Every structure is written in structure tokens, then in C-alpha cells.
Amino acid sequence: MQALNTLRWSCTSWCYQNANAFGKYIVKILPTSVFNARFTFNNTYVTGTSGLCNTTSKLLGCFNVNHTSVYPNQSRTFCTVSKRCWKCESAIHVAPVFFCPVCKVIQTPDEHTTYFDIMDCDEAFALDTQKLQRRYLHLQRSLHPDNFSQKTQKEQEYSETQSALVNNAYRTLLKPLSRGLYMLELGGIPVKEETGIGGDQQFLLEIMEINERLDETQSKEEADNIGVSMEGRLQDITEKINASFCKGDLQSARVLIVKMKYFANIQEKVKEKLSEMLV
């Protein structure tokens, strides 16, 4: 995802070798009430650089190489011939694709498809996890390697790859923390393992004190209380992260997600502490 004044459409498909034609197509299908952009072109991508919105400064969406445009609470896919079936060479007009619509053979994973595309959900922090689970079960029933034990070696390999990809997508999007980290990665500002809070010394002191209390306590009640407190803090910060993503404020979302990592870490320590007390 890019900021308001720089939205990019990656263009790797052979059918868009004429960049000017692609630009006209983009302008034609985007909502004219929102966008009024000028485009610059090269062999790799199309960039809208000005006049993107007359009424708002929030993040309007992101565009990726399978030509899927994602807006807040809305998804549109540019219907293009982005690949062909490896077996029958039929044109495939959708992404992601798991099976050829003509010969029904399993396909190679789409290299640039996001986890949101795979799980058929909007690129948003607030997700319907029940819908996500239904999509996961549906895909795994079709893609599981056990279904391909009598198929060719190539089909077995593609099944293993596709099934693993679906597993990764589901696990990543299921939990708010991993989902938020993934959205930041898509937005070009990944949170590294060593990333800290920086100048927020008061927050760091609070986290240190909570950890010390948890380490020292021998009381199940106190450990439970810390766990309940962390649950409340996580719910509160989840709402704030969602608000930041909805506004397109990725920097604020990043700071909040780093804090979420601290709270989630304490929550895991509470579970470990309570398990030790049961022994």
C-alpha cells in the first residue's frame, strides 16, 4: 500500500505491454467520483501521481500485480489474462486460481497473490474470522495432498505448495497481531524483530513492572488477574489499530502493533505460568 499521492499498479502481464492503453483502462474503471489522476508509465508499473482525491486524505487502496484493487470495504479485480494453464494452455482470467476452469487441473501458485486474495476477503484489519475459517476448510478439502496421491508428480507438488500456502494465509490472517504485521509488510513498513517502542519510556517501564510481577508471583489469582488485564488491553489496542488502518495511518498502526506484541507476549507468559502452577 502506498500513501495518498502515490498509488501504483504493477503491470507484469503481457497483455499490458501498451502502457498508454493500460492507463486509459485504469481511468475508465476506477470510480470517477473518487479518482482524478494523472499517470506515468514504464515497462514495470503505472503510477498515479496527482489529483487522486478531492475530498479526503485517507488511504484509498492498494493495487498489486494480479490487478486486484482494494478499497476500504470493497474489492475490484481487473479482469486480465494474467496466466495460462500449464497443461491445456487455456487462458485464465481470474486470480488467485487453484484449478484450470477448462481442464480442471491444479495450477501453480500465483506468485504475487496476497493472503487476502487467497482467502477471498477484503484487505482490512477487521475480518470475519468465521468466514475465513469456512474459506480455509473449503480450500483444504480441494487442495489437500491426499487428494492427489494418484496424480502426476507435478500435480502432487503443486498440491503440496498450494495447500501450504493456504495454511500460511489462514494462520497469518486469523490472529489480529499476525494480520496487522502482514498488513504493515504489504504497506512497505514491516516491523522487524528487534523493533522497540523507542522513546515511550513510560510504556516500557509499565511492561517491565508487569513482567516482574508475573515472574515473582506464586499466586494463581494474581496471574489470572494479569491475564485478564492483558486481554482487556489487547481488545482496546485492537480497536485502535483497526481505526488507524481504516484512516490509512500506517505509522500509527505500526506503533500500536509493536505495543500489541508486548501485551501478547505477556499473555503467553501468563498461560505458561498457570500451566506450571498446575504441575
PDB file of C-alpha atoms in Angstrom:
ATOM      1  CA  MET A   1       0.000   0.000   0.000  1.00  0.00           C
ATOM      2  CA  GLN A   2       1.156   3.467  -0.758  1.00  0.00           C
ATOM      3  CA  ALA A   3       0.378   6.908   0.576  1.00  0.00           C
ATOM      4  CA  LEU A   4      -2.382   9.084  -0.876  1.00  0.00           C
ATOM      5  CA  ASN A   5      -0.229  10.770  -3.502  1.00  0.00           C
ATOM      6  CA  THR A   6       1.434   7.628  -4.836  1.00  0.00           C
ATOM      7  CA  LEU A   7      -0.643   4.612  -5.790  1.00  0.00           C
ATOM      8  CA  ARG A   8       0.973   2.007  -8.019  1.00  0.00           C
ATOM      9  CA  TRP A   9      -0.404  -0.631 -10.321  1.00  0.00           C
ATOM     10  CA  SER A  10       2.227  -3.249 -11.048  1.00  0.00           C
ATOM     11  CA  CYS A  11       1.978  -4.367 -14.641  1.00  0.00           C
ATOM     12  CA  THR A  12       3.707  -7.648 -15.416  1.00  0.00           C
ATOM     13  CA  SER A  13       1.072  -9.187 -17.684  1.00  0.00           C
ATOM     14  CA  TRP A  14       1.920  -9.421 -21.399  1.00  0.00           C
ATOM     15  CA  CYS A  15      -1.476  -8.013 -22.345  1.00  0.00           C
ATOM     16  CA  TYR A  16      -0.487  -4.588 -20.939  1.00  0.00           C
ATOM     17  CA  GLN A  17       2.645  -4.024 -22.977  1.00  0.00           C
ATOM     18  CA  ASN A  18       0.936  -0.894 -24.264  1.00  0.00           C
ATOM     19  CA  ALA A  19       1.124   1.198 -21.117  1.00  0.00           C
ATOM     20  CA  ASN A  20      -0.975   4.032 -22.511  1.00  0.00           C
ATOM     21  CA  ALA A  21      -3.836   1.642 -23.214  1.00  0.00           C
ATOM     22  CA  PHE A  22      -3.494   0.279 -19.671  1.00  0.00           C
ATOM     23  CA  GLY A  23      -3.666   3.781 -18.253  1.00  0.00           C
ATOM     24  CA  LYS A  24      -6.853   4.522 -20.159  1.00  0.00           C
ATOM     25  CA  TYR A  25      -8.315   1.255 -18.888  1.00  0.00           C
ATOM     26  CA  ILE A  26      -7.460   2.104 -15.279  1.00  0.00           C
ATOM     27  CA  VAL A  27      -9.004   5.563 -15.566  1.00  0.00           C
ATOM     28  CA  LYS A  28     -12.114   4.069 -17.158  1.00  0.00           C
ATOM     29  CA  ILE A  29     -12.855   1.512 -14.448  1.00  0.00           C
ATOM     30  CA  LEU A  30     -11.843   3.420 -11.312  1.00  0.00           C
ATOM     31  CA  PRO A  31     -14.644   5.349  -9.586  1.00  0.00           C
ATOM     32  CA  THR A  32     -14.544   8.807 -11.129  1.00  0.00           C
ATOM     33  CA  SER A  33     -16.163  10.334  -8.066  1.00  0.00           C
ATOM     34  CA  VAL A  34     -13.041   9.454  -6.110  1.00  0.00           C
ATOM     35  CA  PHE A  35     -10.134   9.420  -8.525  1.00  0.00           C
ATOM     36  CA  ASN A  36      -8.932  12.031 -10.965  1.00  0.00           C
ATOM     37  CA  ALA A  37      -5.350  11.022 -11.589  1.00  0.00           C
ATOM     38  CA  ARG A  38      -2.510  11.541 -14.000  1.00  0.00           C
ATOM     39  CA  PHE A  39      -0.383   8.515 -14.825  1.00  0.00           C
ATOM     40  CA  THR A  40       3.266   7.947 -15.644  1.00  0.00           C
ATOM     41  CA  PHE A  41       4.463   4.734 -17.261  1.00  0.00           C
ATOM     42  CA  ASN A  42       7.431   2.479 -17.682  1.00  0.00           C
ATOM     43  CA  ASN A  43       7.822  -1.193 -18.540  1.00  0.00           C
ATOM     44  CA  THR A  44       7.137  -2.312 -14.981  1.00  0.00           C
ATOM     45  CA  TYR A  45       4.380  -0.223 -13.473  1.00  0.00           C
ATOM     46  CA  VAL A  46       1.841   2.540 -13.803  1.00  0.00           C
ATOM     47  CA  THR A  47       1.876   5.272 -11.178  1.00  0.00           C
ATOM     48  CA  GLY A  48      -0.874   7.725 -10.357  1.00  0.00           C
ATOM     49  CA  THR A  49       0.829  10.837  -9.071  1.00  0.00           C
ATOM     50  CA  SER A  50      -1.690  13.628  -8.631  1.00  0.00           C
ATOM     51  CA  GLY A  51      -5.311  14.550  -8.105  1.00  0.00           C
ATOM     52  CA  LEU A  52      -6.143  11.228  -6.532  1.00  0.00           C
ATOM     53  CA  CYS A  53      -8.892  12.522  -4.311  1.00  0.00           C
ATOM     54  CA  ASN A  54     -10.706  15.790  -3.906  1.00  0.00           C
ATOM     55  CA  THR A  55     -12.405  15.171  -0.570  1.00  0.00           C
ATOM     56  CA  THR A  56     -10.293  13.010   1.716  1.00  0.00           C
ATOM     57  CA  SER A  57      -6.715  12.368   2.763  1.00  0.00           C
ATOM     58  CA  LYS A  58      -7.245   8.779   3.901  1.00  0.00           C
ATOM     59  CA  LEU A  59      -5.649   5.773   2.265  1.00  0.00           C
ATOM     60  CA  LEU A  60      -7.817   4.889  -0.709  1.00  0.00           C
ATOM     61  CA  GLY A  61      -6.482   1.475  -1.540  1.00  0.00           C
ATOM     62  CA  CYS A  62      -3.722  -0.638  -2.941  1.00  0.00           C
ATOM     63  CA  PHE A  63      -3.082  -2.242  -6.289  1.00  0.00           C
ATOM     64  CA  ASN A  64      -0.972  -5.301  -6.913  1.00  0.00           C
ATOM     65  CA  VAL A  65       0.353  -7.332  -9.779  1.00  0.00           C
ATOM     66  CA  ASN A  66      -2.619  -9.578 -10.226  1.00  0.00           C
ATOM     67  CA  HIS A  67      -4.530  -6.386 -10.968  1.00  0.00           C
ATOM     68  CA  THR A  68      -6.726  -6.505  -7.878  1.00  0.00           C
ATOM     69  CA  SER A  69      -7.665  -3.117  -6.463  1.00  0.00           C
ATOM     70  CA  VAL A  70      -8.636  -2.997  -2.818  1.00  0.00           C
ATOM     71  CA  TYR A  71     -10.637  -0.135  -1.350  1.00  0.00           C
ATOM     72  CA  PRO A  72     -11.997   0.205   2.167  1.00  0.00           C
ATOM     73  CA  ASN A  73     -14.719  -2.468   2.427  1.00  0.00           C
ATOM     74  CA  GLN A  74     -14.677  -3.058  -1.326  1.00  0.00           C
ATOM     75  CA  SER A  75     -12.657  -5.150  -3.740  1.00  0.00           C
ATOM     76  CA  ARG A  76     -12.433  -4.939  -7.508  1.00  0.00           C
ATOM     77  CA  THR A  77     -10.431  -7.164  -9.805  1.00  0.00           C
ATOM     78  CA  PHE A  78      -9.213  -6.078 -13.224  1.00  0.00           C
ATOM     79  CA  CYS A  79     -10.155  -8.998 -15.465  1.00  0.00           C
ATOM     80  CA  THR A  80      -6.989  -9.768 -17.440  1.00  0.00           C
ATOM     81  CA  VAL A  81      -5.288 -12.758 -18.990  1.00  0.00           C
ATOM     82  CA  SER A  82      -2.529 -12.982 -16.392  1.00  0.00           C
ATOM     83  CA  LYS A  83      -1.559 -16.631 -16.915  1.00  0.00           C
ATOM     84  CA  ARG A  84      -2.295 -19.771 -18.880  1.00  0.00           C
ATOM     85  CA  CYS A  85      -2.906 -23.315 -17.723  1.00  0.00           C
ATOM     86  CA  TRP A  86       0.349 -25.284 -17.681  1.00  0.00           C
ATOM     87  CA  LYS A  87      -1.396 -28.335 -19.136  1.00  0.00           C
ATOM     88  CA  CYS A  88      -4.043 -27.252 -21.656  1.00  0.00           C
ATOM     89  CA  GLU A  89      -2.779 -23.647 -22.129  1.00  0.00           C
ATOM     90  CA  SER A  90      -6.247 -22.179 -21.675  1.00  0.00           C
ATOM     91  CA  ALA A  91      -6.311 -18.526 -20.700  1.00  0.00           C
ATOM     92  CA  ILE A  92      -7.071 -17.922 -17.030  1.00  0.00           C
ATOM     93  CA  HIS A  93      -8.829 -14.637 -16.303  1.00  0.00           C
ATOM     94  CA  VAL A  94      -9.005 -14.698 -12.508  1.00  0.00           C
ATOM     95  CA  ALA A  95      -6.552 -14.541  -9.649  1.00  0.00           C
ATOM     96  CA  PRO A  96      -5.915 -16.369  -7.484  1.00  0.00           C
ATOM     97  CA  VAL A  97      -6.641 -19.563  -9.383  1.00  0.00           C
ATOM     98  CA  PHE A  98      -6.302 -23.055  -7.960  1.00  0.00           C
ATOM     99  CA  PHE A  99      -7.704 -25.155 -10.796  1.00  0.00           C
ATOM    100  CA  CYS A 100      -7.930 -24.591 -14.525  1.00  0.00           C
ATOM    101  CA  PRO A 101     -11.552 -23.723 -15.385  1.00  0.00           C
ATOM    102  CA  VAL A 102     -11.283 -25.810 -18.587  1.00  0.00           C
ATOM    103  CA  CYS A 103      -9.327 -28.988 -17.824  1.00  0.00           C
ATOM    104  CA  LYS A 104      -9.773 -28.766 -14.001  1.00  0.00           C
ATOM    105  CA  VAL A 105      -6.083 -29.475 -13.337  1.00  0.00           C
ATOM    106  CA  ILE A 106      -4.441 -27.907 -10.270  1.00  0.00           C
ATOM    107  CA  GLN A 107      -2.358 -24.830 -11.078  1.00  0.00           C
ATOM    108  CA  THR A 108       0.866 -23.306  -9.846  1.00  0.00           C
ATOM    109  CA  PRO A 109       0.507 -20.711  -7.079  1.00  0.00           C
ATOM    110  CA  ASP A 110       0.192 -17.107  -8.223  1.00  0.00           C
ATOM    111  CA  GLU A 111       3.485 -15.549  -7.184  1.00  0.00           C
ATOM    112  CA  HIS A 112       2.134 -12.116  -6.308  1.00  0.00           C
ATOM    113  CA  THR A 113      -1.228 -13.064  -4.818  1.00  0.00           C
ATOM    114  CA  THR A 114      -1.708 -11.806  -1.268  1.00  0.00           C
ATOM    115  CA  TYR A 115      -3.077 -13.832   1.612  1.00  0.00           C
ATOM    116  CA  PHE A 116      -6.205 -11.694   1.456  1.00  0.00           C
ATOM    117  CA  ASP A 117      -6.720 -12.706  -2.177  1.00  0.00           C
ATOM    118  CA  ILE A 118      -6.202 -16.375  -1.341  1.00  0.00           C
ATOM    119  CA  MET A 119      -8.719 -16.265   1.491  1.00  0.00           C
ATOM    120  CA  ASP A 120     -11.182 -14.198  -0.572  1.00  0.00           C
ATOM    121  CA  CYS A 121     -11.553 -11.377   1.920  1.00  0.00           C
ATOM    122  CA  ASP A 122     -11.152  -7.612   1.900  1.00  0.00           C
ATOM    123  CA  GLU A 123      -7.736  -6.257   2.767  1.00  0.00           C
ATOM    124  CA  ALA A 124      -8.850  -4.943   6.137  1.00  0.00           C
ATOM    125  CA  PHE A 125      -7.746  -5.388   9.734  1.00  0.00           C
ATOM    126  CA  ALA A 126     -11.273  -6.212  10.904  1.00  0.00           C
ATOM    127  CA  LEU A 127     -12.115  -9.614   9.428  1.00  0.00           C
ATOM    128  CA  ASP A 128     -14.968 -12.083   9.723  1.00  0.00           C
ATOM    129  CA  THR A 129     -12.958 -14.976  11.170  1.00  0.00           C
ATOM    130  CA  GLN A 130     -15.842 -17.434  10.738  1.00  0.00           C
ATOM    131  CA  LYS A 131     -15.937 -16.658   7.019  1.00  0.00           C
ATOM    132  CA  LEU A 132     -12.152 -17.011   6.975  1.00  0.00           C
ATOM    133  CA  GLN A 133     -12.400 -20.466   8.546  1.00  0.00           C
ATOM    134  CA  ARG A 134     -15.072 -21.575   6.064  1.00  0.00           C
ATOM    135  CA  ARG A 135     -12.869 -20.491   3.177  1.00  0.00           C
ATOM    136  CA  TYR A 136      -9.911 -22.330   4.682  1.00  0.00           C
ATOM    137  CA  LEU A 137     -11.832 -25.589   5.094  1.00  0.00           C
ATOM    138  CA  HIS A 138     -13.238 -25.317   1.575  1.00  0.00           C
ATOM    139  CA  LEU A 139      -9.806 -24.807   0.028  1.00  0.00           C
ATOM    140  CA  GLN A 140      -8.157 -27.565   2.018  1.00  0.00           C
ATOM    141  CA  ARG A 141     -10.843 -30.049   1.032  1.00  0.00           C
ATOM    142  CA  SER A 142      -9.905 -29.353  -2.592  1.00  0.00           C
ATOM    143  CA  LEU A 143      -6.143 -28.883  -2.306  1.00  0.00           C
ATOM    144  CA  HIS A 144      -5.040 -31.379   0.332  1.00  0.00           C
ATOM    145  CA  PRO A 145      -2.201 -33.606  -0.955  1.00  0.00           C
ATOM    146  CA  ASP A 146      -4.145 -36.746  -0.062  1.00  0.00           C
ATOM    147  CA  ASN A 147      -6.457 -35.933  -2.971  1.00  0.00           C
ATOM    148  CA  PHE A 148      -3.556 -36.108  -5.426  1.00  0.00           C
ATOM    149  CA  SER A 149      -1.852 -39.361  -4.439  1.00  0.00           C
ATOM    150  CA  GLN A 150      -2.792 -40.944  -7.782  1.00  0.00           C
ATOM    151  CA  LYS A 151      -1.987 -37.854  -9.872  1.00  0.00           C
ATOM    152  CA  THR A 152       1.228 -36.907 -11.670  1.00  0.00           C
ATOM    153  CA  GLN A 153       4.322 -35.834  -9.761  1.00  0.00           C
ATOM    154  CA  LYS A 154       3.839 -32.266 -10.917  1.00  0.00           C
ATOM    155  CA  GLU A 155       0.244 -32.170  -9.654  1.00  0.00           C
ATOM    156  CA  GLN A 156       1.318 -33.620  -6.308  1.00  0.00           C
ATOM    157  CA  GLU A 157       3.992 -30.933  -5.954  1.00  0.00           C
ATOM    158  CA  TYR A 158       1.545 -28.162  -6.839  1.00  0.00           C
ATOM    159  CA  SER A 159      -0.945 -29.560  -4.325  1.00  0.00           C
ATOM    160  CA  GLU A 160       1.646 -29.514  -1.543  1.00  0.00           C
ATOM    161  CA  THR A 161       2.659 -25.955  -2.409  1.00  0.00           C
ATOM    162  CA  GLN A 162      -0.896 -24.651  -2.699  1.00  0.00           C
ATOM    163  CA  SER A 163      -2.007 -26.388   0.494  1.00  0.00           C
ATOM    164  CA  ALA A 164       0.948 -24.964   2.437  1.00  0.00           C
ATOM    165  CA  LEU A 165       0.228 -21.500   1.040  1.00  0.00           C
ATOM    166  CA  VAL A 166      -3.389 -21.704   2.185  1.00  0.00           C
ATOM    167  CA  ASN A 167      -2.234 -22.842   5.642  1.00  0.00           C
ATOM    168  CA  ASN A 168       0.126 -19.870   5.914  1.00  0.00           C
ATOM    169  CA  ALA A 169      -2.541 -17.450   4.728  1.00  0.00           C
ATOM    170  CA  TYR A 170      -5.073 -18.773   7.232  1.00  0.00           C
ATOM    171  CA  ARG A 171      -2.692 -18.724  10.200  1.00  0.00           C
ATOM    172  CA  THR A 172      -1.492 -15.230   9.346  1.00  0.00           C
ATOM    173  CA  LEU A 173      -4.930 -13.665   8.929  1.00  0.00           C
ATOM    174  CA  LEU A 174      -6.625 -15.491  11.797  1.00  0.00           C
ATOM    175  CA  LYS A 175      -4.975 -13.586  14.655  1.00  0.00           C
ATOM    176  CA  PRO A 176      -5.037  -9.769  14.901  1.00  0.00           C
ATOM    177  CA  LEU A 177      -1.297  -9.495  15.651  1.00  0.00           C
ATOM    178  CA  SER A 178      -0.060 -11.569  12.723  1.00  0.00           C
ATOM    179  CA  ARG A 179      -2.699  -9.975  10.478  1.00  0.00           C
ATOM    180  CA  GLY A 180      -1.564  -6.484  11.407  1.00  0.00           C
ATOM    181  CA  LEU A 181       2.110  -7.345  10.928  1.00  0.00           C
ATOM    182  CA  TYR A 182       1.293  -8.743   7.495  1.00  0.00           C
ATOM    183  CA  MET A 183      -0.658  -5.625   6.506  1.00  0.00           C
ATOM    184  CA  LEU A 184       2.295  -3.461   7.507  1.00  0.00           C
ATOM    185  CA  GLU A 185       4.556  -5.678   5.414  1.00  0.00           C
ATOM    186  CA  LEU A 186       2.243  -5.192   2.434  1.00  0.00           C
ATOM    187  CA  GLY A 187       2.345  -1.470   3.137  1.00  0.00           C
ATOM    188  CA  GLY A 188       6.126  -1.403   2.934  1.00  0.00           C
ATOM    189  CA  ILE A 189       6.844  -0.779   6.617  1.00  0.00           C
ATOM    190  CA  PRO A 190       7.482  -4.204   8.155  1.00  0.00           C
ATOM    191  CA  VAL A 191       8.072  -4.497  11.890  1.00  0.00           C
ATOM    192  CA  LYS A 192      11.454  -6.107  12.475  1.00  0.00           C
ATOM    193  CA  GLU A 193      12.035  -8.476  15.367  1.00  0.00           C
ATOM    194  CA  GLU A 194      14.248  -6.007  17.181  1.00  0.00           C
ATOM    195  CA  THR A 195      11.851  -3.089  16.721  1.00  0.00           C
ATOM    196  CA  GLY A 196      11.051  -1.411  20.034  1.00  0.00           C
ATOM    197  CA  ILE A 197       8.906   1.432  21.295  1.00  0.00           C
ATOM    198  CA  GLY A 198      11.766   3.884  21.203  1.00  0.00           C
ATOM    199  CA  GLY A 199      11.055   6.997  23.259  1.00  0.00           C
ATOM    200  CA  ASP A 200       7.985   5.722  25.082  1.00  0.00           C
ATOM    201  CA  GLN A 201       9.819   5.083  28.343  1.00  0.00           C
ATOM    202  CA  GLN A 202       6.644   5.105  30.429  1.00  0.00           C
ATOM    203  CA  PHE A 203       5.202   2.225  28.420  1.00  0.00           C
ATOM    204  CA  LEU A 204       8.441   0.249  28.664  1.00  0.00           C
ATOM    205  CA  LEU A 205       8.552   0.732  32.434  1.00  0.00           C
ATOM    206  CA  GLU A 206       4.969  -0.470  32.714  1.00  0.00           C
ATOM    207  CA  ILE A 207       5.783  -3.603  30.701  1.00  0.00           C
ATOM    208  CA  MET A 208       8.862  -4.242  32.836  1.00  0.00           C
ATOM    209  CA  GLU A 209       6.849  -3.952  36.047  1.00  0.00           C
ATOM    210  CA  ILE A 210       4.146  -6.325  34.782  1.00  0.00           C
ATOM    211  CA  ASN A 211       6.775  -8.882  33.781  1.00  0.00           C
ATOM    212  CA  GLU A 212       8.435  -8.642  37.192  1.00  0.00           C
ATOM    213  CA  ARG A 213       5.110  -9.143  38.971  1.00  0.00           C
ATOM    214  CA  LEU A 214       4.373 -12.171  36.839  1.00  0.00           C
ATOM    215  CA  ASP A 215       7.818 -13.686  37.367  1.00  0.00           C
ATOM    216  CA  GLU A 216       7.693 -13.236  41.127  1.00  0.00           C
ATOM    217  CA  THR A 217       4.108 -14.212  41.878  1.00  0.00           C
ATOM    218  CA  GLN A 218       3.229 -17.625  43.249  1.00  0.00           C
ATOM    219  CA  SER A 219      -0.458 -16.772  43.325  1.00  0.00           C
ATOM    220  CA  LYS A 220      -2.774 -18.218  40.696  1.00  0.00           C
ATOM    221  CA  GLU A 221      -5.240 -15.415  41.394  1.00  0.00           C
ATOM    222  CA  GLU A 222      -2.660 -12.716  40.677  1.00  0.00           C
ATOM    223  CA  ALA A 223      -1.524 -14.471  37.485  1.00  0.00           C
ATOM    224  CA  ASP A 224      -5.176 -14.716  36.406  1.00  0.00           C
ATOM    225  CA  ASN A 225      -5.650 -11.015  37.097  1.00  0.00           C
ATOM    226  CA  ILE A 226      -2.649 -10.125  34.944  1.00  0.00           C
ATOM    227  CA  GLY A 227      -4.049 -12.303  32.168  1.00  0.00           C
ATOM    228  CA  VAL A 228      -7.463 -10.621  32.353  1.00  0.00           C
ATOM    229  CA  SER A 229      -5.795  -7.212  32.310  1.00  0.00           C
ATOM    230  CA  MET A 230      -3.795  -8.134  29.191  1.00  0.00           C
ATOM    231  CA  GLU A 231      -6.939  -9.405  27.483  1.00  0.00           C
ATOM    232  CA  GLY A 232      -8.592  -6.032  28.073  1.00  0.00           C
ATOM    233  CA  ARG A 233      -5.553  -4.134  26.864  1.00  0.00           C
ATOM    234  CA  LEU A 234      -5.400  -6.261  23.716  1.00  0.00           C
ATOM    235  CA  GLN A 235      -9.066  -5.637  22.934  1.00  0.00           C
ATOM    236  CA  ASP A 236      -8.602  -1.908  23.376  1.00  0.00           C
ATOM    237  CA  ILE A 237      -5.477  -1.717  21.237  1.00  0.00           C
ATOM    238  CA  THR A 238      -7.075  -3.916  18.547  1.00  0.00           C
ATOM    239  CA  GLU A 239      -9.826  -1.305  18.119  1.00  0.00           C
ATOM    240  CA  LYS A 240      -7.235   1.468  17.869  1.00  0.00           C
ATOM    241  CA  ILE A 241      -5.226  -0.455  15.273  1.00  0.00           C
ATOM    242  CA  ASN A 242      -8.352  -1.017  13.204  1.00  0.00           C
ATOM    243  CA  ALA A 243      -9.118   2.708  13.327  1.00  0.00           C
ATOM    244  CA  SER A 244      -5.570   3.527  12.191  1.00  0.00           C
ATOM    245  CA  PHE A 245      -5.760   1.143   9.234  1.00  0.00           C
ATOM    246  CA  CYS A 246      -9.181   2.490   8.261  1.00  0.00           C
ATOM    247  CA  LYS A 247      -7.693   6.005   8.151  1.00  0.00           C
ATOM    248  CA  GLY A 248      -4.659   4.773   6.241  1.00  0.00           C
ATOM    249  CA  ASP A 249      -2.381   5.875   9.087  1.00  0.00           C
ATOM    250  CA  LEU A 250       0.157   3.059   8.814  1.00  0.00           C
ATOM    251  CA  GLN A 251       2.728   4.721  11.045  1.00  0.00           C
ATOM    252  CA  SER A 252       0.287   4.914  13.957  1.00  0.00           C
ATOM    253  CA  ALA A 253      -0.788   1.335  13.261  1.00  0.00           C
ATOM    254  CA  ARG A 254       2.861   0.290  13.374  1.00  0.00           C
ATOM    255  CA  VAL A 255       3.421   1.857  16.828  1.00  0.00           C
ATOM    256  CA  LEU A 256       0.259   0.242  18.180  1.00  0.00           C
ATOM    257  CA  ILE A 257       1.143  -3.181  16.737  1.00  0.00           C
ATOM    258  CA  VAL A 258       4.544  -3.069  18.420  1.00  0.00           C
ATOM    259  CA  LYS A 259       2.732  -2.445  21.709  1.00  0.00           C
ATOM    260  CA  MET A 260       0.373  -5.290  20.904  1.00  0.00           C
ATOM    261  CA  LYS A 261       3.381  -7.590  20.596  1.00  0.00           C
ATOM    262  CA  TYR A 262       4.380  -6.747  24.170  1.00  0.00           C
ATOM    263  CA  PHE A 263       0.873  -7.420  25.506  1.00  0.00           C
ATOM    264  CA  ALA A 264       0.583 -10.680  23.558  1.00  0.00           C
ATOM    265  CA  ASN A 265       3.967 -11.797  24.891  1.00  0.00           C
ATOM    266  CA  ILE A 266       2.847 -11.211  28.482  1.00  0.00           C
ATOM    267  CA  GLN A 267      -0.380 -13.079  27.771  1.00  0.00           C
ATOM    268  CA  GLU A 268       1.628 -16.112  26.623  1.00  0.00           C
ATOM    269  CA  LYS A 269       3.778 -15.895  29.754  1.00  0.00           C
ATOM    270  CA  VAL A 270       0.616 -15.912  31.876  1.00  0.00           C
ATOM    271  CA  LYS A 271      -0.501 -19.137  30.197  1.00  0.00           C
ATOM    272  CA  GLU A 272       2.904 -20.702  30.839  1.00  0.00           C
ATOM    273  CA  LYS A 273       2.840 -19.564  34.484  1.00  0.00           C
ATOM    274  CA  LEU A 274      -0.597 -21.033  35.063  1.00  0.00           C
ATOM    275  CA  SER A 275       0.465 -24.319  33.439  1.00  0.00           C
ATOM    276  CA  GLU A 276       3.478 -24.522  35.768  1.00  0.00           C
ATOM    277  CA  MET A 277       1.237 -23.973  38.785  1.00  0.00           C
ATOM    278  CA  LEU A 278      -0.869 -26.970  37.798  1.00  0.00           C
ATOM    279  CA  VAL A 279       2.131 -29.329  37.879  1.00  0.00           C
TER     280      VAL A 279
END
